[in-house]
PDB file of C-alpha atoms and ligand atoms in Angstrom:
ATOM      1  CA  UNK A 242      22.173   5.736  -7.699  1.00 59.00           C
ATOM      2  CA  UNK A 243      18.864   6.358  -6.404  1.00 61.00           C
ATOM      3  CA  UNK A 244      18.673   9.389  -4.255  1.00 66.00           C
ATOM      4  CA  UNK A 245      15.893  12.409  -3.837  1.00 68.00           C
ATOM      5  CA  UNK A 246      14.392  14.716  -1.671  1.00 71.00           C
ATOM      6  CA  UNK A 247      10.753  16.052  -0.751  1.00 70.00           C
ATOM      7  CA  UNK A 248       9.396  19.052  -0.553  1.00 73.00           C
ATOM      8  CA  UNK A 249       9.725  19.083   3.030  1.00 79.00           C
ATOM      9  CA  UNK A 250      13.528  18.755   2.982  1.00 89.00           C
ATOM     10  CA  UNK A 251      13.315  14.826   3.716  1.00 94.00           C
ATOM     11  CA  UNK A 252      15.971  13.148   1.587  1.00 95.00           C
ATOM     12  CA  UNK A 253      16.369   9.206   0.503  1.00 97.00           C
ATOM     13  CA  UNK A 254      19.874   7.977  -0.061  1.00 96.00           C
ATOM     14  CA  UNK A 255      21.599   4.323  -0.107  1.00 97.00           C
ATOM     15  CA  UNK A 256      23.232   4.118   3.313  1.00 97.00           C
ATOM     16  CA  UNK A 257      26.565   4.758   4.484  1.00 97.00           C
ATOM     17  CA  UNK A 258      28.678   3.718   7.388  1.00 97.00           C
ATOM     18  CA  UNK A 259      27.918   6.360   9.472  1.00 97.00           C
ATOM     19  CA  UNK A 260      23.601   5.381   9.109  1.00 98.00           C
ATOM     20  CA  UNK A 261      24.378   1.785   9.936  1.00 98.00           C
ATOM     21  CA  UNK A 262      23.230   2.213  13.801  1.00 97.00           C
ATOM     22  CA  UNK A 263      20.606   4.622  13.676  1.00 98.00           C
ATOM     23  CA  UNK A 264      18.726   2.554  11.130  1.00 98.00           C
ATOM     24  CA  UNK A 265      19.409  -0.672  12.864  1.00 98.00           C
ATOM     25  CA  UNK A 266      17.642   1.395  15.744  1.00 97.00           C
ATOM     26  CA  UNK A 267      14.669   2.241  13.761  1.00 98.00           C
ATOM     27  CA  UNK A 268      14.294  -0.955  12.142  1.00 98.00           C
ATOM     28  CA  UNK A 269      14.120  -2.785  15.946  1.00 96.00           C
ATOM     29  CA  UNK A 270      11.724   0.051  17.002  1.00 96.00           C
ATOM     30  CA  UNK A 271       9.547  -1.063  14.412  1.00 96.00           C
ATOM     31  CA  UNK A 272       9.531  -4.437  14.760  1.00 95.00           C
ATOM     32  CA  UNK A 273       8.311  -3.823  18.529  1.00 93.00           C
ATOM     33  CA  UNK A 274       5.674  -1.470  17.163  1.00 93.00           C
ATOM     34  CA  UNK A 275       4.326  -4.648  15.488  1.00 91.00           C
ATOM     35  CA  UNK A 276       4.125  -6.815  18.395  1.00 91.00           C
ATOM     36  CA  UNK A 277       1.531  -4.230  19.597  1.00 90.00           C
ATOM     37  CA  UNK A 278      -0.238  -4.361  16.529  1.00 89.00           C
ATOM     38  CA  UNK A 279       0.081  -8.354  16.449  1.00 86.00           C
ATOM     39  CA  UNK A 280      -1.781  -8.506  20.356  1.00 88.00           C
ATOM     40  CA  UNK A 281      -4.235  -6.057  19.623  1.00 88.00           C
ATOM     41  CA  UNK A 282      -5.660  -8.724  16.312  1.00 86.00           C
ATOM     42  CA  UNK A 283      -5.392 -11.299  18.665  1.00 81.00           C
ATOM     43  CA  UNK A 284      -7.725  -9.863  21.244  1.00 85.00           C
ATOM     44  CA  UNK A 285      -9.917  -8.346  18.583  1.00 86.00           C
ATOM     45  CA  UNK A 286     -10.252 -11.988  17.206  1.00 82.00           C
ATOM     46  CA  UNK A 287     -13.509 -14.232  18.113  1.00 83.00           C
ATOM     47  CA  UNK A 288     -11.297 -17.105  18.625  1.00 80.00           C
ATOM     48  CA  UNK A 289      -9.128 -15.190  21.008  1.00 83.00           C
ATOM     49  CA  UNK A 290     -11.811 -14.436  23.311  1.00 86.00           C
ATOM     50  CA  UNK A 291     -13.382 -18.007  23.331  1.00 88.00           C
ATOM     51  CA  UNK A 292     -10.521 -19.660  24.172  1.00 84.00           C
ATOM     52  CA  UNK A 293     -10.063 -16.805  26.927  1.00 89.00           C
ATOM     53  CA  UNK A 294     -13.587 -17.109  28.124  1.00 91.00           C
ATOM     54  CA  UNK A 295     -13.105 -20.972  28.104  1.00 92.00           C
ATOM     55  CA  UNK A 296     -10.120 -20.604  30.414  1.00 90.00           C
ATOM     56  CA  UNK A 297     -11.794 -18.524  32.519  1.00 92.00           C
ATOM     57  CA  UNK A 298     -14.981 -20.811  32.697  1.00 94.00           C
ATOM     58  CA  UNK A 299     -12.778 -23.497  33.558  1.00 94.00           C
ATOM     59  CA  UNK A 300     -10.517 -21.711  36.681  1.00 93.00           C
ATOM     60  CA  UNK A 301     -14.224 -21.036  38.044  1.00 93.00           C
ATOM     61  CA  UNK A 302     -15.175 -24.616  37.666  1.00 94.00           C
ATOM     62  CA  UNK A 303     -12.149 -25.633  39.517  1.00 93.00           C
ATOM     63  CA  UNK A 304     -12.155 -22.910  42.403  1.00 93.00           C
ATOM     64  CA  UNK A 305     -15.565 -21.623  42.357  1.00 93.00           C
ATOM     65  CA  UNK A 306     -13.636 -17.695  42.665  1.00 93.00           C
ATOM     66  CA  UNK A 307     -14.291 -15.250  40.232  1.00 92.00           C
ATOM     67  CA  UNK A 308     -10.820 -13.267  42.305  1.00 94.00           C
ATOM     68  CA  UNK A 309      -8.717 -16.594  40.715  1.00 93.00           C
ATOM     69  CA  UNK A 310     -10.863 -16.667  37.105  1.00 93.00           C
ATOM     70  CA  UNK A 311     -10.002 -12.819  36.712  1.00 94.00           C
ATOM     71  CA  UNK A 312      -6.289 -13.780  37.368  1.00 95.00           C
ATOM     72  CA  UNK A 313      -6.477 -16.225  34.711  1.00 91.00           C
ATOM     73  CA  UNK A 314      -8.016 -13.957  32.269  1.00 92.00           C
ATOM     74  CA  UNK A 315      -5.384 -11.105  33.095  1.00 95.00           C
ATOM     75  CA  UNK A 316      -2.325 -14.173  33.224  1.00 93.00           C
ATOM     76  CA  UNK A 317      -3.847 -15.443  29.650  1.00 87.00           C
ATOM     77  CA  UNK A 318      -3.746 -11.820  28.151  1.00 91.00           C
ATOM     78  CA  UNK A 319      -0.111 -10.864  29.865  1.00 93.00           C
ATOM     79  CA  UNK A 320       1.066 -14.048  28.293  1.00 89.00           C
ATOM     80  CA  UNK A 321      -0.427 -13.698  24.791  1.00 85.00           C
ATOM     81  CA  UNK A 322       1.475  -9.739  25.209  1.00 91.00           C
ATOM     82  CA  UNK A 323       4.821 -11.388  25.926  1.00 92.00           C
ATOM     83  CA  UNK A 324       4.564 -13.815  23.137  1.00 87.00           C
ATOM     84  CA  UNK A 325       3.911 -11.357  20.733  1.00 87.00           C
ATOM     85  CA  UNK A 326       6.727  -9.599  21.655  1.00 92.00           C
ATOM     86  CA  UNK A 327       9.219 -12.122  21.898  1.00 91.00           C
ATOM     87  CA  UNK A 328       8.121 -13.438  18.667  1.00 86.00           C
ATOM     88  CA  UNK A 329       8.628  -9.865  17.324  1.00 90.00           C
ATOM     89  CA  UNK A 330      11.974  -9.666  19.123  1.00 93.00           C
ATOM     90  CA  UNK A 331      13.042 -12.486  17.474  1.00 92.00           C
ATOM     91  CA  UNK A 332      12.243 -11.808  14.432  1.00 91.00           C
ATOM     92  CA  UNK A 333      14.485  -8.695  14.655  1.00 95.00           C
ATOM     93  CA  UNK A 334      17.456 -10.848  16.030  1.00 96.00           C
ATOM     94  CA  UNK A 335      17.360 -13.344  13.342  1.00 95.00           C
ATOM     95  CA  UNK A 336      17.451 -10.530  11.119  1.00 96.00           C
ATOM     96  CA  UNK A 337      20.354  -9.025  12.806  1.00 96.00           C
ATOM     97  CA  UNK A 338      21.993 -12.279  12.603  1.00 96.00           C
ATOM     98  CA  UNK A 339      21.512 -12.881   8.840  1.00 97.00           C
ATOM     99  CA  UNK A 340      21.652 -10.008   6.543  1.00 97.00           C
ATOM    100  CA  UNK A 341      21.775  -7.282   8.869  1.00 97.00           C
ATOM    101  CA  UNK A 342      24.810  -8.117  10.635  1.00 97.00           C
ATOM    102  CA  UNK A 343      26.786  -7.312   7.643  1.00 97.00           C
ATOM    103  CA  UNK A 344      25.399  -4.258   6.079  1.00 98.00           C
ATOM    104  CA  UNK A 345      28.328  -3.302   3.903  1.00 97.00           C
ATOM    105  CA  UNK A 346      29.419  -6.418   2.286  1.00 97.00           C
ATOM    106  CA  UNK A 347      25.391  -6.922   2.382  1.00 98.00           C
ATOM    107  CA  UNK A 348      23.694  -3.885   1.292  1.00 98.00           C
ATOM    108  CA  UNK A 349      26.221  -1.267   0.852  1.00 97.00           C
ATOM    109  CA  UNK A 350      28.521  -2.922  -1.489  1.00 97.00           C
ATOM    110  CA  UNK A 351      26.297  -5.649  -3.258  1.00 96.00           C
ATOM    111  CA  UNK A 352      25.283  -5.497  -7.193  1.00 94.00           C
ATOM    112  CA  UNK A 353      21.874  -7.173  -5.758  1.00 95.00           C
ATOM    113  CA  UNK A 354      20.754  -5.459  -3.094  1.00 98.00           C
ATOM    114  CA  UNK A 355      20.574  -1.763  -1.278  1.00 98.00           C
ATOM    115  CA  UNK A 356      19.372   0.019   1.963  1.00 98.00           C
ATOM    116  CA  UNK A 357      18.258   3.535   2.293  1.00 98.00           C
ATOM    117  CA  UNK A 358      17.892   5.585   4.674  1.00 97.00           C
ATOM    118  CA  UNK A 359      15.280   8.569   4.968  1.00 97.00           C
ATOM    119  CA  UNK A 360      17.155  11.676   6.333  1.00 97.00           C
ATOM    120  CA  UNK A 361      16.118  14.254   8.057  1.00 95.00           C
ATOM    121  CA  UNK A 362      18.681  17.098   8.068  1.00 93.00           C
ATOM    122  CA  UNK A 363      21.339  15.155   9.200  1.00 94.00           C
ATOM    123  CA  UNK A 364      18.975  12.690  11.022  1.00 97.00           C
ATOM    124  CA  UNK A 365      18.356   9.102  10.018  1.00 98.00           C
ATOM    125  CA  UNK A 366      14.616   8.949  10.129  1.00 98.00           C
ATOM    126  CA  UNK A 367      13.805   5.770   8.085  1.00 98.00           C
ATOM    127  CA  UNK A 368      14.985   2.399   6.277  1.00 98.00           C
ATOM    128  CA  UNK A 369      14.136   0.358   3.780  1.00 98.00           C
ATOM    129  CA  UNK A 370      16.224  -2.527   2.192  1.00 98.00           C
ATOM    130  CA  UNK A 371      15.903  -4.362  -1.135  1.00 98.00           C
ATOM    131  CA  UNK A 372      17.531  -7.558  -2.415  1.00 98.00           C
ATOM    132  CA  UNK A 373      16.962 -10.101  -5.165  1.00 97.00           C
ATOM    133  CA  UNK A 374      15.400 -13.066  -3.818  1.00 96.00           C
ATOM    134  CA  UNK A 375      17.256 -16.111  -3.147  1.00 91.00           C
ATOM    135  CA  UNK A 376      14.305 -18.721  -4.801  1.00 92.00           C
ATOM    136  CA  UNK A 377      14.095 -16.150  -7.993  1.00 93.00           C
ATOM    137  CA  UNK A 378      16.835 -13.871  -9.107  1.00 91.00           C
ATOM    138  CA  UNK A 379      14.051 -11.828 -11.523  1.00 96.00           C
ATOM    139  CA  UNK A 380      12.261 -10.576  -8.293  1.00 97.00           C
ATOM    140  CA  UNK A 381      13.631  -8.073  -6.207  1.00 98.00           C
ATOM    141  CA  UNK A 382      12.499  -8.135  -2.454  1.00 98.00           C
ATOM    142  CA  UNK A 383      11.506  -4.890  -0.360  1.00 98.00           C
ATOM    143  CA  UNK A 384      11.801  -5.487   3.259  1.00 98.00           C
ATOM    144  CA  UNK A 385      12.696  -3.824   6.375  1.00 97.00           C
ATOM    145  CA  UNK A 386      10.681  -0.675   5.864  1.00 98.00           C
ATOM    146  CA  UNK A 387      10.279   1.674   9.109  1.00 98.00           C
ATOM    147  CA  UNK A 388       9.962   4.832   9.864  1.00 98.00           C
ATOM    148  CA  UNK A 389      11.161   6.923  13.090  1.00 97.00           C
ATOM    149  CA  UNK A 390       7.866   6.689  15.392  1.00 95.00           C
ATOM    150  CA  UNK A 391       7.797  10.785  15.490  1.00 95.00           C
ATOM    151  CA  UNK A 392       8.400  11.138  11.607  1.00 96.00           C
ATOM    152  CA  UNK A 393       5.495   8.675  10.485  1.00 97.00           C
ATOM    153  CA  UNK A 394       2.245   9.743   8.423  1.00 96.00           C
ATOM    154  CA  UNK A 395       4.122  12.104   6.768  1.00 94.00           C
ATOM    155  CA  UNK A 396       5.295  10.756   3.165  1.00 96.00           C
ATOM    156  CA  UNK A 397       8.411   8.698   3.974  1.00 97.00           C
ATOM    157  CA  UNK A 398       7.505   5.135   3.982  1.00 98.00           C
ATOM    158  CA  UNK A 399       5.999   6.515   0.433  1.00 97.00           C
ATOM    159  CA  UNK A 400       9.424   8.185  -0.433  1.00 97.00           C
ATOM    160  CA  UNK A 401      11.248   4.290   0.392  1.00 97.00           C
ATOM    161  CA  UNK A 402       8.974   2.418  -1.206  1.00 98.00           C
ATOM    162  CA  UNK A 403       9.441   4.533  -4.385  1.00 97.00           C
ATOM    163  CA  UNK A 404      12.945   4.376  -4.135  1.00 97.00           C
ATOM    164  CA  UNK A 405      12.996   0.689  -3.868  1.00 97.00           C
ATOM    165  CA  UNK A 406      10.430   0.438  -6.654  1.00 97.00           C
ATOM    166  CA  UNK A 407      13.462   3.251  -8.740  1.00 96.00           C
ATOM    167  CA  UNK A 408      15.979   0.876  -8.150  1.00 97.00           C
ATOM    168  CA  UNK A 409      14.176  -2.471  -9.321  1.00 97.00           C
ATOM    169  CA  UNK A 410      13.283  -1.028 -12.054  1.00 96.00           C
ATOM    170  CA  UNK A 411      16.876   0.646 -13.119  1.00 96.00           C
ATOM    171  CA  UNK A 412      18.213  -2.637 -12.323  1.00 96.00           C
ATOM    172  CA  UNK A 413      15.211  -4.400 -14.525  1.00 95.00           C
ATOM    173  CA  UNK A 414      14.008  -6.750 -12.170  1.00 97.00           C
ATOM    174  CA  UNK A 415      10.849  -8.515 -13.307  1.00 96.00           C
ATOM    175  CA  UNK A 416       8.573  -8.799 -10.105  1.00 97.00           C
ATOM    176  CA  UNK A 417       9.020  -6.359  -7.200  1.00 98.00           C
ATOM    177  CA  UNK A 418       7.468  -8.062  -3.961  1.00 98.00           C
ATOM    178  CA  UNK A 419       7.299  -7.582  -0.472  1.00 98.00           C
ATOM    179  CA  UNK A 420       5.246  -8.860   2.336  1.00 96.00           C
ATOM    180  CA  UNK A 421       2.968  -7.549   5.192  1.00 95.00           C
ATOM    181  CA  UNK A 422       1.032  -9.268   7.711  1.00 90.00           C
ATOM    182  CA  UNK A 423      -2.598  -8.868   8.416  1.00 88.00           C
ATOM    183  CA  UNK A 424      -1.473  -7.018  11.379  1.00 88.00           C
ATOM    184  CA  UNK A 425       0.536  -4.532   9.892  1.00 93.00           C
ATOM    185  CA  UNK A 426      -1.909  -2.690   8.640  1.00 93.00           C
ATOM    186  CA  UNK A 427      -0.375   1.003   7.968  1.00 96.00           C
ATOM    187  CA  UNK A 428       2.146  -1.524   5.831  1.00 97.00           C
ATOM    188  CA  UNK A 429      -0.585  -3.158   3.819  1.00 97.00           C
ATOM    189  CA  UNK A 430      -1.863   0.450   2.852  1.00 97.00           C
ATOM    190  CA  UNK A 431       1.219   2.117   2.062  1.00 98.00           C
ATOM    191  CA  UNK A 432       2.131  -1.267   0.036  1.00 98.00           C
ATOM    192  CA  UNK A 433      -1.299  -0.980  -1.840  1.00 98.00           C
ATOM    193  CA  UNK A 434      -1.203   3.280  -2.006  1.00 97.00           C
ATOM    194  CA  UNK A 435       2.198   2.663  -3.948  1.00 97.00           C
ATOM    195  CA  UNK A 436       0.859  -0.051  -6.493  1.00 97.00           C
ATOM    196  CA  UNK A 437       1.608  -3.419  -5.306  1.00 98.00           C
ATOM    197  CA  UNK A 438      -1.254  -6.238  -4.939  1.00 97.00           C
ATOM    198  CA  UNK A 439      -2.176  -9.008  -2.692  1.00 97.00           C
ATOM    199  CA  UNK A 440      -0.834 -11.910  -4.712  1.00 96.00           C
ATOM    200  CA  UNK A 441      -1.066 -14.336  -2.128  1.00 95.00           C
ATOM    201  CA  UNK A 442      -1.447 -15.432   1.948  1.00 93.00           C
ATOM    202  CA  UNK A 443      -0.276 -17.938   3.882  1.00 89.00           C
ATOM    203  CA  UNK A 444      -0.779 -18.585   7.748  1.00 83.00           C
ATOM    204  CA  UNK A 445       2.248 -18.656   9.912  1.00 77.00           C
ATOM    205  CA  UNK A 446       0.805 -20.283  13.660  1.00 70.00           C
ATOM    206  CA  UNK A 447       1.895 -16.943  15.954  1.00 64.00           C
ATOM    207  CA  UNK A 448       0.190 -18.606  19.195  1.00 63.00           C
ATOM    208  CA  UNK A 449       0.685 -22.527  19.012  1.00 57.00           C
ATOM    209  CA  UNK A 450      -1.100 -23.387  21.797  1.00 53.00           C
ATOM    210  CA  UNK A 451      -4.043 -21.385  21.303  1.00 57.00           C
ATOM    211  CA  UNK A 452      -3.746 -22.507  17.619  1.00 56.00           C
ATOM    212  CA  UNK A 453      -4.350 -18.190  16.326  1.00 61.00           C
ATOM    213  CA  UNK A 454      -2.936 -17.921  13.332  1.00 65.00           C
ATOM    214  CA  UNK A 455      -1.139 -14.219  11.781  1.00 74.00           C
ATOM    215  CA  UNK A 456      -2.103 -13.794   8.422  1.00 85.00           C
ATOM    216  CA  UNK A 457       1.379 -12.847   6.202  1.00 91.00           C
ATOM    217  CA  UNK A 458       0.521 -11.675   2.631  1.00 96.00           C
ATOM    218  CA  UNK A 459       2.603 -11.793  -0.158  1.00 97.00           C
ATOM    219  CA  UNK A 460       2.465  -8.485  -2.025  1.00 98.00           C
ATOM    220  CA  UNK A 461       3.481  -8.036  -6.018  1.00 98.00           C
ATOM    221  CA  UNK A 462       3.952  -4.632  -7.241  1.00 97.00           C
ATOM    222  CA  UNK A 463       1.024  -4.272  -9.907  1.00 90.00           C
ATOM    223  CA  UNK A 464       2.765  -4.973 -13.538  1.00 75.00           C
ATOM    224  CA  UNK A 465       1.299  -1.285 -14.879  1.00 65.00           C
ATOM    225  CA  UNK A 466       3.095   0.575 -12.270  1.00 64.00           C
TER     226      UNK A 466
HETATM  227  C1  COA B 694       4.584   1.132   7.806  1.00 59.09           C
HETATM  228  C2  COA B 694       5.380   2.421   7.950  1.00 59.09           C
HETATM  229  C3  COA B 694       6.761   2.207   7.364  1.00 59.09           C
HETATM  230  C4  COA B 694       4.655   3.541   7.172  1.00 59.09           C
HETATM  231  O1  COA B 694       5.516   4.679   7.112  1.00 59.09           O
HETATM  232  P1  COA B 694       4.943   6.173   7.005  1.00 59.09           P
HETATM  233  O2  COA B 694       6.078   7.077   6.745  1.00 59.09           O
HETATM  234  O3  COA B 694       4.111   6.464   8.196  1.00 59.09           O
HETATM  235  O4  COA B 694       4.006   6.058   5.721  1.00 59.09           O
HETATM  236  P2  COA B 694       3.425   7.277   4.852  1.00 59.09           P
HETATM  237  O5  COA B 694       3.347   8.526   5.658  1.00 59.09           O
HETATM  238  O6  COA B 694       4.182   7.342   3.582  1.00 59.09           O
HETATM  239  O7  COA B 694       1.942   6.759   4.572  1.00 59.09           O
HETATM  240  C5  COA B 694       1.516   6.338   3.295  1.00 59.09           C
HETATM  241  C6  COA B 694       0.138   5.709   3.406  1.00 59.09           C
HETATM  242  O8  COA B 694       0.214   4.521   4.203  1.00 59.09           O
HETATM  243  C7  COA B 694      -1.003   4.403   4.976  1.00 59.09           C
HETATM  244  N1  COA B 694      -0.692   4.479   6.406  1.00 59.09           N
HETATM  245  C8  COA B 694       0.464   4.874   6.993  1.00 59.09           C
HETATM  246  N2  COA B 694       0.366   4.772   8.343  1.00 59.09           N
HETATM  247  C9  COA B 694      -0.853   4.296   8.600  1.00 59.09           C
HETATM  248  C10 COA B 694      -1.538   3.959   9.796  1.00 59.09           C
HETATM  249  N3  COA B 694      -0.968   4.089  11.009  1.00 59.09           N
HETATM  250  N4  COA B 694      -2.798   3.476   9.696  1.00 59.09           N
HETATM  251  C11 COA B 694      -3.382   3.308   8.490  1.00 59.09           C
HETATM  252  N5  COA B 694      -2.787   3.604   7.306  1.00 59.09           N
HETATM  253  C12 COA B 694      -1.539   4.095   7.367  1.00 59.09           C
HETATM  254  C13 COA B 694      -1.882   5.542   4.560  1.00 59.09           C
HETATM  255  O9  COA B 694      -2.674   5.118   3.476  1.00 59.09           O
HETATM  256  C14 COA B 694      -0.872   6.580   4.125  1.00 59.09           C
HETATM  257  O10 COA B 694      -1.376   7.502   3.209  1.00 59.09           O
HETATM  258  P3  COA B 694      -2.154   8.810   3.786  1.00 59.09           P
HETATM  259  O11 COA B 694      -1.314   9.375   4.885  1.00 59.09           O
HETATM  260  O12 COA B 694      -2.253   9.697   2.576  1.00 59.09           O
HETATM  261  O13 COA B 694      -3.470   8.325   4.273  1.00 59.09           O
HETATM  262  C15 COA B 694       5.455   2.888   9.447  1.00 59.09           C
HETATM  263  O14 COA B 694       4.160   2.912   9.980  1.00 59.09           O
HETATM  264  C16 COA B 694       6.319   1.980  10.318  1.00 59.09           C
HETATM  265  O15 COA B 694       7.533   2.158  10.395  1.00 59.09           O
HETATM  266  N6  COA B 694       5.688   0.985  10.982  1.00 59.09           N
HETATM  267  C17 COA B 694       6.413   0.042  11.859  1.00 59.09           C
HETATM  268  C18 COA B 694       7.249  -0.956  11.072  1.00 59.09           C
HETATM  269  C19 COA B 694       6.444  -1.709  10.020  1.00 59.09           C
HETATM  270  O16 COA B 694       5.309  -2.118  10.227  1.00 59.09           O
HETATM  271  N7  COA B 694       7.074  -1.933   8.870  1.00 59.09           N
HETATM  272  C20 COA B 694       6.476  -2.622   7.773  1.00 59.09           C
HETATM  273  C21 COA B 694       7.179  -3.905   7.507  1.00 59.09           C
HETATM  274  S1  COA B 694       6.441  -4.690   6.067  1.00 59.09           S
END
């Protein structure tokens, strides 16, 4: 079993009944974290702001007011906000419909897969699950890593991903992987800080009608490690 504490008194542990709310709380938390992260790419993005500017352009050419062009620009930006979010949302409630609606006949009681929990004397301050993956039983999958908002920079997504890298490698899985996408970017380092690589990217279309593409990377912990 793959279990240890920090110097700081933080301790990782495969999760029991009792974690199965608090980390589904953290997890969600997380996931609307990202759709923060997603919108602020977008609007740092060259593409983003054409299309924006083009909007705008054309409200002006139609009503000659630069009161209804700002509206459009604010409406365009309010819009691209909620569809980040939703997206995000969604993601988390397909999750919770799939895997993590079960957690013990999932997680807690499957030979190929495990969540921890990060705990902070007595408190539930981080998940992390792993699983083999359905397309190749040698790999083992790292996913739903997040950490309490208030306990984050402080070594724990460090302490999960180690523990998830402990148990693939007890159980002698051949690839460890995970993925991150470009907008996730404290995920990308920790990912890289522990020892996995970029091994590849694909483009998942985030905004359809604006055609703006999010980035997801495929990440493969580094053979050596
Ligand atoms: C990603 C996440 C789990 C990191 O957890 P954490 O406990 O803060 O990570 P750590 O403290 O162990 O940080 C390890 C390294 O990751 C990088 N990192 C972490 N947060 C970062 C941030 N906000 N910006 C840039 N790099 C960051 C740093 O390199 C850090 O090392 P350093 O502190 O020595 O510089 C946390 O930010 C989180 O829960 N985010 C929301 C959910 C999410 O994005 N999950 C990832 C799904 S793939």
């Amino acid at each position: 079993m793959v279990s240890y504490m920090s110097d700081s008194g933080i301790k990782v542990r495969p999760c029991e009944r009792r974690d199965i709310q608090a980390a589904l709380k953290i997890f969600r938390d997380g996931c609307i974290d990202n759709s923060q992260d997603i919108f602020r790419v977008f609007l740092h993005r060259q593409t983003a702001r054409l299309y924006i500017s083009i909007i705008a352009f054309v409200a002006w050419v139609f009503f000659r007011s630069f009161a209804i062009s700002g509206s459009v620009i604010i409406t365009t930006v309010a819009v691209m906000y909620v569809v980040s979010y939703i997206k995000s949302a969604a993601y988390a409630k397909r999750r919770m419909m799939t895997d993590l609606r079960d957690i013990k006949r999932n997680y807690m009681d499957s030979r190929k897969a495990e969540m921890f929990i990060a705990e902070d004397d007595g408190e539930v301050v981080g998940t992390a699950t792993v699983s083999a993956m359905k397309v190749d039983s040698t790999a083992l999958e790292l996913q739903t890593l997040s950490v309490s908002r208030l306990y984050r920079r402080s070594g724990i997504g460090t302490m999960l991903v180690a523990a998830a890298i402990k148990y693939g490698k007890s159980n002698r899985y051949e690839k460890i992987m995970s993925h991150a996408s470009e907008s996730q970017m404290a995920a990308q380092r920790l990912l890289e800080k522990s020892g996995f690589k970029i091994k590849s990217r694909k483009l998942t279309s985030f905004f359809p009608f604006f055609r703006l593409y999010n980035k997801v990377y495929c990440y493969r912990l580094r053979e050596s490690e």
